[in-house]
Amino acid sequence: MTYTILTSLTLGGNILFSIPAASAYGIVELTTVHIIIGALIIISLSLLVICAILIKKLRDLSVELNRLTLVAQESDNAIVIFSAGGKPEWVNAGFTRWNGYTLEEFIAAKGNNLFEMESVKEMPLLNYCRENKTSVSYQARISTKDNSKMWIQTTLTPILSDSGEILKFIAIDTNIDKLKLAEQELQQQREEIKTQAEQLNQVNRELENLSMVARKTDNSVVIADKNGNIEWINEGFIKLFGYSSLDEFKQLIGTNLLEISKHSDIRSAIKACTEKKESLIYESLIPTKTGTNIWIQSTLTPIFDDTGNIARLIEIDTDITKIKTAEEEIRQQKEEIQTQAELLFNINKELEKLSIIASKTDNSIVICNEHGVIEWINEGFTKLFGYTIEEFIKEKGDNIFETSYNPQIRELFNYCIEKKESVVYSSLNSTKSGNAIWVQTTLTPILDDSGAISKIVAIDTDITKLKDAEEEITKKSELLAETNKELKTKNIQIMDSINYAKLIQEAILPESCHFELLLPEHFIFYKPRDIVSGDFYWLMEKNNFIYAAVIDCTGHGVPGAFMSMIGNTLLNEIVADNEAIEPSVILDKLNEKVIFALKQGGENTESQGDGMDISLCRIDNARKEILIACAYQSVFAISGNEIITINGESFSIGGIFNKQLKQRYTDHVIKIEKETSVYMLSDGYLDQFGGVENEKFLSANFKNLIKDIHHLNMKEQSEIINTTFLNWKGLGQQIDDITVLGFKI
């Protein structure tokens, strides 16, 4: 039999075997045996090739299996493999390091079935895993071999066959002791914060009474900074000197205690007060607004911060004109009666000494309601009369009509109520120990916002020594109420009240977790000039839009803080009441509402120029764009390496001029085509004086700064912005509240 054959076997392009063909040399004639032998050779070589391929795959699988085994053995996590029925079959080295058990010890100690072990058998998640053939995670507190306790989080995963049947269970345990400890510490911190809040509420109630005394007493109270610059006056100052406001006083007389004082050497007096860190008392003749000269006794008291440095100066002034007049009458009597000149001279000297002693005595303060029911007394009351409030009410009663030693107390009290003005009277009182003391009482009505009487404040001064002196000199002399000394010891508590106002203001600011949720890459550089701030920042989400703003309200400190409360409330109201509102429309509505809220354009002339500067943006992630509108602020953005400057309108929110001109605000669009960084800020950072030439920082320096740092993460940018500000300011004073908000999209 004759065949024509042309055959070869190749692998990877290489000829492994070939039977010569007759294409070029003719046809090869082969017998059947030859063909069979050739076929067997081809089959054998094919099997060799297949075996080589299988060996290579097995080698690769072995390497991968060794790697997985190394990971399982060396991992810090504990790994346990259970059979489909729950029997432990294998544990890794991490399991033994954690628990101390080998596989055999573990089975002996805990049992040979996962679903019946004490620590987890009550967990429904295990049955859920087995029934639904899906992974579950759970937490449990377990005991190790040495009986120590450990919190673990376990992920139990079923391993399924091709047909979907459970072959094995793999449990991977993670040590979460530190997480549980952090949860306990967080709970403890919450309890401590709650306790502190309760204490602060109690202190605040005490301060309300003291603040009422400071504001409504007839004594003049002036608060100045450590350099003598006047910051605040009470109603008593206005009553005593006749000026309508602090601004009028500053304009007509001066802004610093050094300028306004008539003391012969006030500079040395203030220096002695600050260096010795103790109160200073002095007298001076001061003209009122009408030109009338009155004698004033001033107590200058330093107020310290937490570090013991002087932060404020408090000056409390008392009108002692009548006492001075009495002294002048005594001097005239001395001249008229020559035979008693020496006696009157000596008595007058003694009276001056007794007057100084009386001025330094702690005053008693009692607050009662409009019916005379006693509600509160200070420590000076206990020092003066020897009673605590409980002892006094139990022995004397809880009404001033019952407790007063003055027989005309009801008539005097009613006069104070009807005329809504202070009355002064003297009476002979008895202390707890039975001692008789003369007390001069000033009854002062406290009015609420509607003009109705809400409280009556009684300030008692021990005038026993002055009465004794009057009896020796003349029975015609009249003694006036002495300075309320209790106030000088309460000034630190007044500052604490302002600090409490700071906590209230901080409560309206968006929480950091809210920022982290809406703007994960952001920073906030927030630095009030005073304790409370006229700056604030704002964040809100609605209808898949993110709204963010930086606002600079008129003024600093308490006035600015009140404006910030108004601004925050109005922004929340505007966005809540409108759907998909643009930033320019928000500013238009905010402008209208501020003008209405402050009655600008009406009879209230004091708030005509009040308002706020603001930059506000709306982030639309769906459209990849940011809308920005500004009122007297600028916003800077960096897209790629390009700096974009958005200058807002040249008019603020609010003010009589805005109402007259009916200004409108404009939206600016930034497309988010690349990574974009946005920086919104109040003018406090740009207007800060400093540097070598003591000049403003200005926007040019700020743009150079963000150009250099925009590629960094937001935490690093915030630290650099803070350091740059401190280096620029140097030893100078911060001149304004500062807010910088930066974020990346």
XYZ file of C-alpha atoms in Angstrom:
745
model
C 0.000 0.000 0.000
C 1.371 3.356 -0.985
C 0.748 6.779 0.926
C 1.778 10.320 0.369
C 2.816 11.880 3.771
C 3.877 15.460 4.672
C 3.970 15.778 8.487
C 5.741 17.760 11.208
C 5.169 18.590 14.919
C 5.988 22.105 16.181
C 5.937 23.854 19.604
C 6.450 27.558 19.976
C 7.584 27.821 16.362
C 10.260 25.090 16.760
C 10.025 21.812 14.800
C 10.122 18.952 17.260
C 9.599 16.153 14.763
C 9.319 15.910 11.009
C 8.680 13.141 8.434
C 10.359 14.114 5.222
C 7.923 14.961 2.454
C 8.279 14.274 -1.239
C 7.128 17.655 -2.443
C 10.464 18.408 -3.971
C 11.888 14.968 -4.517
C 8.955 12.796 -5.262
C 6.524 10.698 -3.314
C 7.681 8.539 -0.398
C 6.232 5.085 -0.361
C 5.598 3.791 3.153
C 4.255 0.590 4.497
C 1.494 0.365 7.144
C 4.037 -0.417 9.850
C 5.940 2.737 9.070
C 2.786 4.803 9.376
C 1.849 3.272 12.735
C 5.321 3.830 14.095
C 5.270 7.450 12.968
C 1.866 8.009 14.544
C 3.021 6.537 17.857
C 6.054 8.799 17.841
C 3.856 11.858 17.227
C 1.446 10.881 20.035
C 4.343 10.305 22.462
C 5.866 13.686 21.725
C 2.462 15.398 22.125
C 2.043 13.798 25.542
C 5.514 15.031 26.524
C 4.538 18.597 25.574
C 1.288 18.403 27.549
C 3.148 17.091 30.592
C 5.647 19.959 30.380
C 2.809 22.503 30.325
C 1.060 20.865 33.309
C 4.313 20.764 35.305
C 4.841 24.499 34.734
C 1.293 25.318 35.891
C 1.684 23.146 38.975
C 4.956 24.927 39.788
C 3.213 28.359 39.491
C 0.323 27.189 41.663
C 2.788 25.921 44.259
C 4.545 29.320 44.408
C 1.213 31.157 44.817
C 0.084 28.656 47.472
C 3.344 29.194 49.395
C 2.755 32.956 49.314
C -0.823 32.648 50.599
C 0.331 30.235 53.310
C 3.053 32.697 54.371
C 0.489 35.553 54.597
C -1.920 33.420 56.634
C 0.814 32.197 58.983
C 2.594 35.513 59.535
C -0.448 37.836 59.681
C -1.088 39.581 63.038
C -4.757 38.677 62.605
C -5.980 35.355 63.983
C -7.258 32.994 61.245
C -9.283 29.817 61.936
C -10.637 27.370 59.351
C -13.762 25.402 60.359
C -15.396 22.513 58.604
C -18.872 22.895 57.113
C -20.233 21.515 60.383
C -18.286 24.054 62.487
C -15.362 21.913 63.684
C -12.008 23.786 63.983
C -9.517 22.275 61.501
C -6.639 24.753 61.299
C -5.337 27.914 63.033
C -2.497 30.213 61.996
C 0.455 31.476 64.106
C -1.352 34.786 64.719
C -4.166 32.864 66.455
C -1.685 31.185 68.810
C 0.079 34.499 69.530
C -3.219 36.121 70.481
C -4.999 33.355 72.378
C -2.081 31.207 73.520
C -3.865 28.057 72.230
C -2.700 25.524 69.677
C -5.500 23.965 67.609
C -5.712 20.934 69.906
C -5.714 23.086 73.073
C -8.388 25.350 71.602
C -10.696 22.403 70.820
C -10.137 20.972 74.297
C -10.870 24.311 75.997
C -13.688 25.735 73.854
C -15.270 22.704 72.178
C -15.189 21.244 68.714
C -18.139 23.120 67.195
C -18.156 26.844 66.338
C -21.922 27.138 66.632
C -21.988 25.749 70.200
C -19.095 27.766 71.724
C -20.126 29.793 74.813
C -18.843 33.179 73.561
C -20.880 33.145 70.313
C -23.616 30.513 70.427
C -26.297 33.101 71.303
C -25.427 35.260 68.273
C -28.121 35.043 65.521
C -25.525 36.277 62.988
C -23.874 32.822 62.917
C -27.074 31.115 61.821
C -27.615 33.938 59.333
C -24.162 33.246 57.856
C -24.845 29.510 57.616
C -28.375 29.852 56.214
C -27.712 32.698 53.752
C -24.180 31.559 52.821
C -22.807 35.085 53.203
C -20.113 36.758 55.323
C -21.012 38.330 58.691
C -19.049 40.485 61.176
C -19.567 40.608 64.924
C -17.794 41.743 68.108
C -17.201 39.610 71.211
C -15.204 39.703 74.454
C -13.164 36.492 74.734
C -10.843 34.855 77.252
C -7.332 33.830 76.205
C -5.394 30.834 77.501
C -3.952 32.919 80.375
C -7.521 34.092 81.269
C -6.942 37.686 80.155
C -9.868 39.417 78.413
C -9.764 40.717 74.855
C -12.267 42.452 72.551
C -12.179 41.084 68.998
C -14.060 41.744 65.778
C -14.607 38.555 63.737
C -15.418 38.249 60.029
C -16.901 34.782 59.336
C -16.895 33.807 55.633
C -18.378 30.593 54.134
C -16.323 28.887 51.353
C -18.675 27.416 48.735
C -18.266 24.597 46.214
C -19.062 24.971 42.531
C -22.531 23.686 43.318
C -23.030 26.302 46.066
C -22.624 23.976 49.051
C -20.624 25.143 52.085
C -17.206 23.482 52.186
C -15.518 25.456 54.948
C -15.853 28.501 57.188
C -12.944 30.964 57.544
C -12.913 33.226 60.626
C -10.523 36.226 60.647
C -10.221 37.975 64.065
C -8.984 41.563 64.646
C -7.991 42.945 68.087
C -10.237 45.983 68.844
C -9.215 46.533 72.496
C -7.886 50.027 71.663
C -11.131 50.910 69.865
C -13.197 49.831 72.872
C -10.888 51.775 75.202
C -11.347 54.872 73.008
C -15.139 54.417 73.214
C -14.932 54.274 77.023
C -12.736 57.385 77.133
C -15.192 59.190 74.832
C -18.090 58.285 77.131
C -16.102 59.521 80.144
C -15.350 62.793 78.317
C -19.049 63.225 77.570
C -19.893 62.806 81.244
C -17.173 65.313 82.216
C -18.479 67.829 79.650
C -22.006 67.383 81.039
C -20.739 68.047 84.578
C -18.837 71.137 83.396
C -21.948 72.404 81.601
C -23.987 72.094 84.800
C -21.294 73.992 86.714
C -21.201 76.711 84.047
C -25.003 77.100 84.249
C -24.764 77.559 88.015
C -21.983 80.151 87.630
C -23.962 81.940 84.925
C -26.989 82.317 87.207
C -24.746 83.898 89.844
C -23.213 86.206 87.248
C -26.646 87.379 86.065
C -27.245 88.892 89.487
C -23.784 90.498 89.609
C -24.088 91.763 86.016
C -27.407 93.378 86.894
C -25.763 95.203 89.796
C -22.850 96.349 87.597
C -25.141 97.720 84.902
C -27.948 99.261 86.969
C -26.214 100.636 90.089
C -25.892 104.427 90.401
C -22.126 104.038 90.729
C -20.151 104.675 87.544
C -18.287 101.634 86.149
C -15.641 101.977 83.396
C -13.796 99.033 81.779
C -10.493 99.777 79.999
C -7.730 97.637 78.514
C -4.390 97.274 80.303
C -3.109 100.443 78.567
C -6.040 102.538 79.786
C -8.067 102.596 76.528
C -11.769 102.777 77.461
C -13.894 99.856 76.197
C -17.219 99.995 78.118
C -19.265 102.164 80.511
C -22.438 101.353 82.480
C -25.687 103.325 82.860
C -24.425 104.739 86.160
C -21.619 106.543 84.242
C -24.203 108.188 81.969
C -26.344 109.216 84.962
C -23.359 110.580 86.883
C -21.598 112.567 84.138
C -24.494 113.326 81.757
C -23.078 111.917 78.486
C -25.548 110.056 76.253
C -23.137 107.333 75.150
C -19.534 106.135 75.245
C -18.985 107.444 71.703
C -20.078 110.948 72.720
C -17.778 110.868 75.762
C -14.798 109.730 73.657
C -15.468 112.429 71.060
C -15.762 115.268 73.594
C -13.354 114.228 76.356
C -10.989 111.442 75.235
C -10.527 107.681 74.825
C -7.933 106.888 77.505
C -7.914 107.112 81.314
C -4.675 109.099 81.064
C -6.472 111.774 78.997
C -9.714 112.080 80.937
C -8.502 111.795 84.546
C -8.135 114.951 86.654
C -5.827 113.177 89.081
C -2.605 115.140 89.490
C -0.383 112.173 88.683
C -2.694 109.586 87.078
C 0.167 108.050 85.035
C 2.071 107.103 88.211
C -1.159 105.908 89.826
C -1.934 103.493 86.966
C 1.680 102.304 86.921
C 1.542 101.553 90.668
C -1.780 99.724 90.208
C -0.426 97.498 87.410
C 2.980 96.824 88.990
C 1.657 96.004 92.464
C -1.408 94.229 90.975
C -3.715 95.689 93.626
C -6.569 98.215 93.786
C -5.878 101.957 94.033
C -8.298 104.545 95.518
C -8.049 108.256 94.755
C -10.242 111.395 94.635
C -10.532 114.102 91.984
C -12.737 117.024 90.948
C -14.363 116.257 87.566
C -16.682 118.392 85.394
C -19.898 116.824 84.072
C -21.242 117.407 80.545
C -23.185 120.455 81.811
C -19.995 121.965 83.285
C -20.859 121.238 86.919
C -17.860 120.114 88.974
C -18.418 117.076 91.178
C -16.081 115.313 93.562
C -15.457 111.683 92.593
C -13.859 108.911 94.612
C -12.352 106.378 92.132
C -11.304 102.781 92.798
C -8.944 101.481 90.084
C -8.760 97.655 90.117
C -6.606 95.405 87.838
C -8.246 92.297 86.297
C -6.008 89.325 85.505
C -6.125 86.673 82.785
C -5.526 82.934 83.323
C -1.747 83.425 83.233
C -1.752 86.077 85.949
C -1.083 88.994 83.579
C -3.218 92.131 83.665
C -5.929 92.004 80.968
C -8.265 94.867 81.988
C -8.598 97.835 84.341
C -11.913 98.503 86.151
C -12.622 101.991 87.516
C -15.618 102.440 89.874
C -16.553 106.088 90.592
C -18.715 107.364 93.459
C -20.084 110.908 93.813
C -18.716 112.217 97.151
C -19.608 115.876 96.491
C -21.898 116.086 99.521
C -19.185 114.644 101.750
C -16.749 117.208 100.377
C -19.345 119.923 100.912
C -19.735 118.786 104.507
C -15.991 119.008 104.948
C -16.058 122.551 103.555
C -18.831 123.500 105.998
C -16.729 122.128 108.833
C -13.801 124.217 107.627
C -15.992 127.336 107.594
C -17.266 126.574 111.082
C -13.660 126.287 112.224
C -12.935 129.766 110.856
C -16.087 131.252 112.427
C -15.509 129.716 115.854
C -11.892 130.486 116.632
C -12.096 129.021 120.108
C -12.841 125.581 118.630
C -10.404 125.830 115.691
C -7.914 123.306 117.010
C -10.632 120.867 118.067
C -12.435 121.071 114.707
C -9.125 120.637 112.848
C -8.340 117.416 114.737
C -11.884 116.092 114.346
C -11.797 116.809 110.604
C -8.597 114.791 110.265
C -10.232 111.958 112.157
C -13.270 112.158 109.840
C -11.022 111.800 106.773
C -9.479 108.651 108.254
C -12.897 107.200 109.088
C -14.137 108.039 105.577
C -11.244 106.056 104.038
C -12.029 103.081 106.289
C -15.721 103.213 105.299
C -14.865 103.359 101.592
C -12.836 100.118 101.860
C -15.490 98.186 103.735
C -17.232 95.435 101.683
C -20.752 96.539 100.787
C -23.796 94.335 101.321
C -25.967 93.693 98.254
C -29.533 92.338 98.428
C -31.775 91.650 95.409
C -35.528 91.371 95.890
C -38.543 91.339 93.584
C -41.024 94.167 93.125
C -42.986 92.917 96.178
C -39.969 93.075 98.462
C -39.342 89.294 98.640
C -35.592 88.659 99.090
C -34.091 86.516 96.303
C -30.299 86.852 96.659
C -27.558 88.281 98.914
C -23.797 88.569 98.372
C -20.865 87.631 100.611
C -20.618 91.236 101.781
C -24.026 90.844 103.475
C -22.742 87.899 105.501
C -19.561 89.776 106.380
C -21.566 92.839 107.459
C -24.416 91.256 109.418
C -23.057 87.784 110.215
C -26.027 85.907 108.701
C -26.164 83.479 105.803
C -29.301 83.913 103.701
C -30.879 80.802 105.260
C -30.190 82.009 108.812
C -31.411 85.522 108.047
C -34.704 84.414 106.447
C -35.362 81.922 109.246
C -34.822 84.544 111.968
C -36.002 87.774 110.296
C -38.258 86.711 107.430
C -37.948 86.765 103.621
C -39.421 90.232 102.933
C -37.603 93.562 103.167
C -40.638 95.079 104.924
C -40.144 92.582 107.761
C -36.350 92.684 107.935
C -35.651 96.435 107.633
C -34.959 98.468 110.769
C -36.180 101.673 109.106
C -39.758 102.466 110.232
C -40.481 104.226 106.916
C -39.300 101.342 104.724
C -42.715 100.780 103.113
C -43.033 104.457 102.108
C -39.447 104.555 100.805
C -39.928 101.304 98.880
C -43.189 102.493 97.312
C -41.556 105.791 96.338
C -38.766 103.870 94.616
C -41.371 101.761 92.755
C -43.612 104.666 91.750
C -40.887 107.144 90.724
C -38.589 104.443 89.286
C -35.579 106.144 90.803
C -33.100 105.421 93.567
C -33.697 106.388 97.215
C -31.113 106.588 99.979
C -31.844 106.172 103.686
C -30.030 105.320 106.909
C -31.070 103.071 109.773
C -29.664 101.550 112.935
C -29.356 97.785 112.480
C -28.405 94.809 114.636
C -25.953 92.082 113.567
C -26.221 88.355 114.334
C -23.947 88.850 117.329
C -26.207 91.626 118.668
C -23.996 94.552 117.690
C -25.766 97.753 116.640
C -24.456 99.241 113.364
C -25.544 102.202 111.295
C -26.246 101.222 107.685
C -26.854 103.515 104.717
C -29.012 101.790 102.099
C -29.416 102.708 98.422
C -32.574 101.238 96.895
C -32.262 101.107 93.089
C -35.081 99.917 90.776
C -34.059 97.583 87.903
C -36.215 97.987 84.796
C -36.845 95.429 82.064
C -36.960 96.243 78.336
C -40.591 97.390 78.602
C -39.786 99.821 81.410
C -41.491 97.745 84.106
C -39.728 97.100 87.412
C -38.324 93.564 87.582
C -36.014 93.770 90.609
C -34.998 96.070 93.458
C -31.306 96.196 94.426
C -30.437 97.295 97.986
C -26.783 98.228 98.580
C -25.915 98.576 102.272
C -22.825 100.366 103.573
C -21.602 100.302 107.161
C -21.555 103.989 108.153
C -21.257 103.455 111.881
C -17.885 105.196 112.123
C -19.088 108.088 109.972
C -22.189 108.466 112.167
C -19.980 108.561 115.255
C -17.842 111.198 113.581
C -20.937 113.198 112.585
C -22.151 113.224 116.187
C -18.814 114.642 117.312
C -18.576 117.246 114.524
C -22.160 118.258 113.745
C -25.568 116.633 113.769
C -26.426 118.530 110.555
C -23.998 116.608 108.279
C -25.513 114.152 105.813
C -23.823 110.962 104.853
C -24.098 109.557 101.351
C -23.946 105.948 100.272
C -20.399 104.663 99.956
C -18.874 103.001 96.953
C -20.078 99.552 96.162
C -16.895 97.682 96.996
C -18.320 94.317 96.185
C -18.091 95.040 92.452
C -14.301 95.180 92.435
C -14.135 91.525 93.543
C -16.610 90.402 90.866
C -14.965 91.778 87.746
C -13.305 88.446 86.911
C -16.758 86.851 86.982
C -18.010 89.500 84.549
C -15.240 88.431 82.158
C -16.313 84.812 82.677
C -19.798 85.865 81.576
C -18.333 87.195 78.319
C -16.439 83.912 77.897
C -19.754 82.097 78.288
C -21.129 84.262 75.480
C -18.244 82.907 73.368
C -19.501 79.354 73.947
C -22.965 80.409 72.764
C -21.512 81.992 69.612
C -19.375 78.916 68.867
C -22.506 76.764 69.112
C -23.931 78.377 65.916
C -20.811 77.565 63.884
C -20.974 74.398 61.730
C -19.502 71.335 63.416
C -16.278 69.916 62.029
C -17.991 66.598 61.256
C -20.483 68.470 59.051
C -17.587 70.005 57.115
C -15.869 66.611 56.869
C -19.048 65.135 55.376
C -19.741 67.872 52.811
C -16.205 69.169 52.101
C -13.741 66.402 53.083
C -10.717 68.418 51.890
C -10.968 71.751 53.729
C -9.453 73.916 56.453
C -10.755 76.763 58.611
C -8.425 79.424 60.031
C -10.660 81.227 62.561
C -9.027 83.775 64.887
C -11.272 86.331 66.704
C -9.558 89.536 67.802
C -11.493 89.621 71.086
C -13.163 86.900 73.119
C -16.235 86.924 70.867
C -16.084 87.656 67.152
C -17.826 89.640 64.419
C -16.651 87.026 61.886
C -18.336 83.671 61.353
C -18.449 80.921 58.758
C -21.522 79.049 57.534
C -22.283 75.750 55.775
C -25.515 74.146 54.561
C -26.641 71.404 52.141
C -29.949 71.447 50.263
C -31.192 69.720 47.102
C -27.707 68.276 46.383
C -26.209 71.792 46.515
C -23.527 72.677 49.077
C -23.611 76.288 50.299
C -20.601 77.788 52.126
C -19.924 81.360 53.249
C -17.493 83.583 55.172
C -19.107 86.620 56.840
C -17.542 89.723 58.440
C -20.068 91.676 60.546
C -19.812 95.322 61.586
C -17.675 95.810 64.689
C -15.713 93.468 66.949
C -16.374 91.768 70.248
C -19.922 91.783 71.644
C -21.505 94.113 68.983
C -20.044 92.052 66.154
C -21.130 88.825 67.847
C -24.751 90.033 68.011
C -24.620 90.849 64.276
C -23.201 87.364 63.581
C -26.196 85.766 65.347
C -28.550 87.805 63.120
C -26.611 86.891 59.962
C -26.516 83.153 60.758
C -30.256 83.067 61.485
C -31.172 84.938 58.289
C -28.940 82.742 56.062
C -30.519 79.565 57.460
C -33.985 81.033 56.954
C -33.369 82.171 53.349
C -31.918 78.849 52.117
C -34.512 76.782 54.009
C -37.411 78.756 52.451
C -36.158 78.698 48.836
C -35.428 75.855 46.409
C -32.188 75.778 44.329
C -31.466 79.421 45.132
C -28.438 81.152 43.570
C -25.836 82.935 45.756
C -26.663 86.363 44.262
C -30.349 85.923 45.162
C -29.382 84.845 48.691
C -27.347 88.060 49.100
C -30.228 90.180 47.714
C -32.651 88.646 50.213
C -30.098 88.853 53.051
C -29.590 92.559 52.285
C -33.337 93.198 52.476
C -33.770 91.245 55.708
C -30.806 92.939 57.465
C -32.154 96.381 56.550
C -35.579 95.349 57.869
C -34.222 93.689 61.051
C -32.091 96.744 61.988
C -34.841 99.231 60.987
C -32.387 101.032 58.716
C -33.890 104.072 57.096
C -36.196 104.591 60.066
C -35.839 106.600 63.257
C -33.109 104.361 64.666
C -30.047 106.331 63.563
C -27.512 104.276 65.557
C -27.692 101.234 63.240
C -27.829 102.995 59.860
C -24.312 101.886 58.859
C -24.392 98.399 60.394
C -24.239 95.350 58.161
C -21.845 92.663 56.977
C -19.363 91.763 54.216
C -19.820 88.268 52.788
C -18.560 85.833 50.172
C -20.942 82.939 49.432
C -20.600 79.980 47.071
C -22.885 77.203 45.842
C -21.154 73.953 44.817
C -22.977 71.901 42.156
C -21.124 68.589 41.853
C -23.585 67.324 39.229
C -22.799 70.177 36.826
C -19.173 70.441 37.937
C -19.410 74.155 38.674
C -19.219 76.644 41.536
C -21.385 79.803 41.693
C -19.919 82.635 43.792
C -21.375 85.994 44.861
C -19.571 88.523 47.083
C -20.426 91.681 48.994
C -17.317 93.803 49.608
C -15.079 90.716 49.707
C -12.883 88.848 47.227
C -12.565 85.117 46.584
C -9.457 83.420 45.176
C -9.437 80.079 43.333
C -6.670 77.984 41.750
C -7.527 75.615 38.893
C -4.448 73.751 37.752
C -1.804 76.456 38.235
C -4.056 79.369 37.225
C -5.141 81.836 39.934
C -8.684 83.157 39.551
C -9.657 86.337 41.437
C -13.344 87.121 41.980
C -13.902 90.666 43.239
C -17.300 91.167 44.791
C -19.573 94.190 44.621
C -18.233 97.346 46.267
C -21.086 97.547 48.745
C -21.855 95.544 51.874
C -24.989 93.810 53.110
C -27.248 96.246 54.976
C -26.918 99.988 55.508
C -29.098 102.935 54.617
C -27.218 103.572 51.338
C -27.965 100.053 50.076
C -31.632 100.612 50.801
C -31.654 103.898 48.883
C -29.614 102.647 45.886
C -31.381 99.220 45.720
C -28.144 97.438 44.797
C -28.128 93.899 43.383
C -25.442 91.216 43.539
C -23.893 89.133 40.718
C -23.061 85.427 40.358
C -19.619 84.347 39.088
C -19.076 80.838 37.643
C -16.027 78.581 38.095
C -16.053 75.356 36.049
C -14.548 72.355 37.855
C -12.513 70.882 34.986
C -9.361 70.241 37.011
C -8.595 69.962 40.702
C -9.786 73.336 42.007
C -8.889 75.021 45.322
C -11.110 77.861 46.607
C -10.131 80.370 49.329
C -12.799 82.588 50.996
C -11.721 85.084 53.657
C -12.678 88.178 55.628
C -10.535 91.314 55.380
C -8.814 90.717 58.749
C -5.974 88.649 57.243
C -5.305 91.074 54.357
C -5.524 94.227 56.535
C -3.150 93.007 59.262
C -0.201 95.346 59.785
C 3.248 93.826 60.120
C 6.397 92.909 58.268
C 9.586 94.957 58.130
C 7.776 98.152 57.045
C 4.733 97.618 59.313
C 2.365 97.621 56.344
C -0.783 95.675 55.437
C -0.455 92.102 54.177
C -2.770 92.791 51.174
C -4.159 90.444 48.529
C -0.959 90.287 46.414
C 0.950 88.571 49.235
C -2.010 86.283 49.898
C -2.193 85.169 46.251
C 1.532 84.428 46.242
C 1.082 82.441 49.442
C -1.739 80.189 48.149
C 0.057 79.749 44.806
C 3.009 78.261 46.729
C 0.953 75.966 48.977
C -2.207 74.965 47.039
C -0.719 71.578 46.052
C -0.351 70.588 49.757
C -3.072 68.898 51.785
C -5.474 71.200 53.621
C -4.033 70.544 57.106
C -0.558 71.600 55.957
C -2.000 74.678 54.203
C -3.802 75.731 57.406
C -0.590 75.430 59.450
C 1.367 77.523 56.920
C -1.353 80.213 56.789
C -1.305 80.422 60.606
C 2.509 80.560 60.793
C 2.664 83.187 58.040
C 0.150 85.363 59.905
C 2.026 85.124 63.221
C 5.374 85.900 61.572
C 3.883 88.878 59.729
C 2.138 90.276 62.842
C 5.202 89.836 65.025
C 4.788 91.635 68.338
C 2.021 93.877 66.985
C -1.644 93.677 67.925
C -4.195 91.784 65.852
C -6.382 94.558 64.391
C -9.460 92.612 63.251
C -11.277 89.294 63.438
C -9.873 86.773 60.923
C -11.571 83.938 59.020
C -10.076 81.973 56.092
C -11.995 79.001 54.604
C -10.213 76.851 52.018
C -11.434 73.707 50.243
C -10.583 71.470 47.278
C -13.009 70.031 44.770
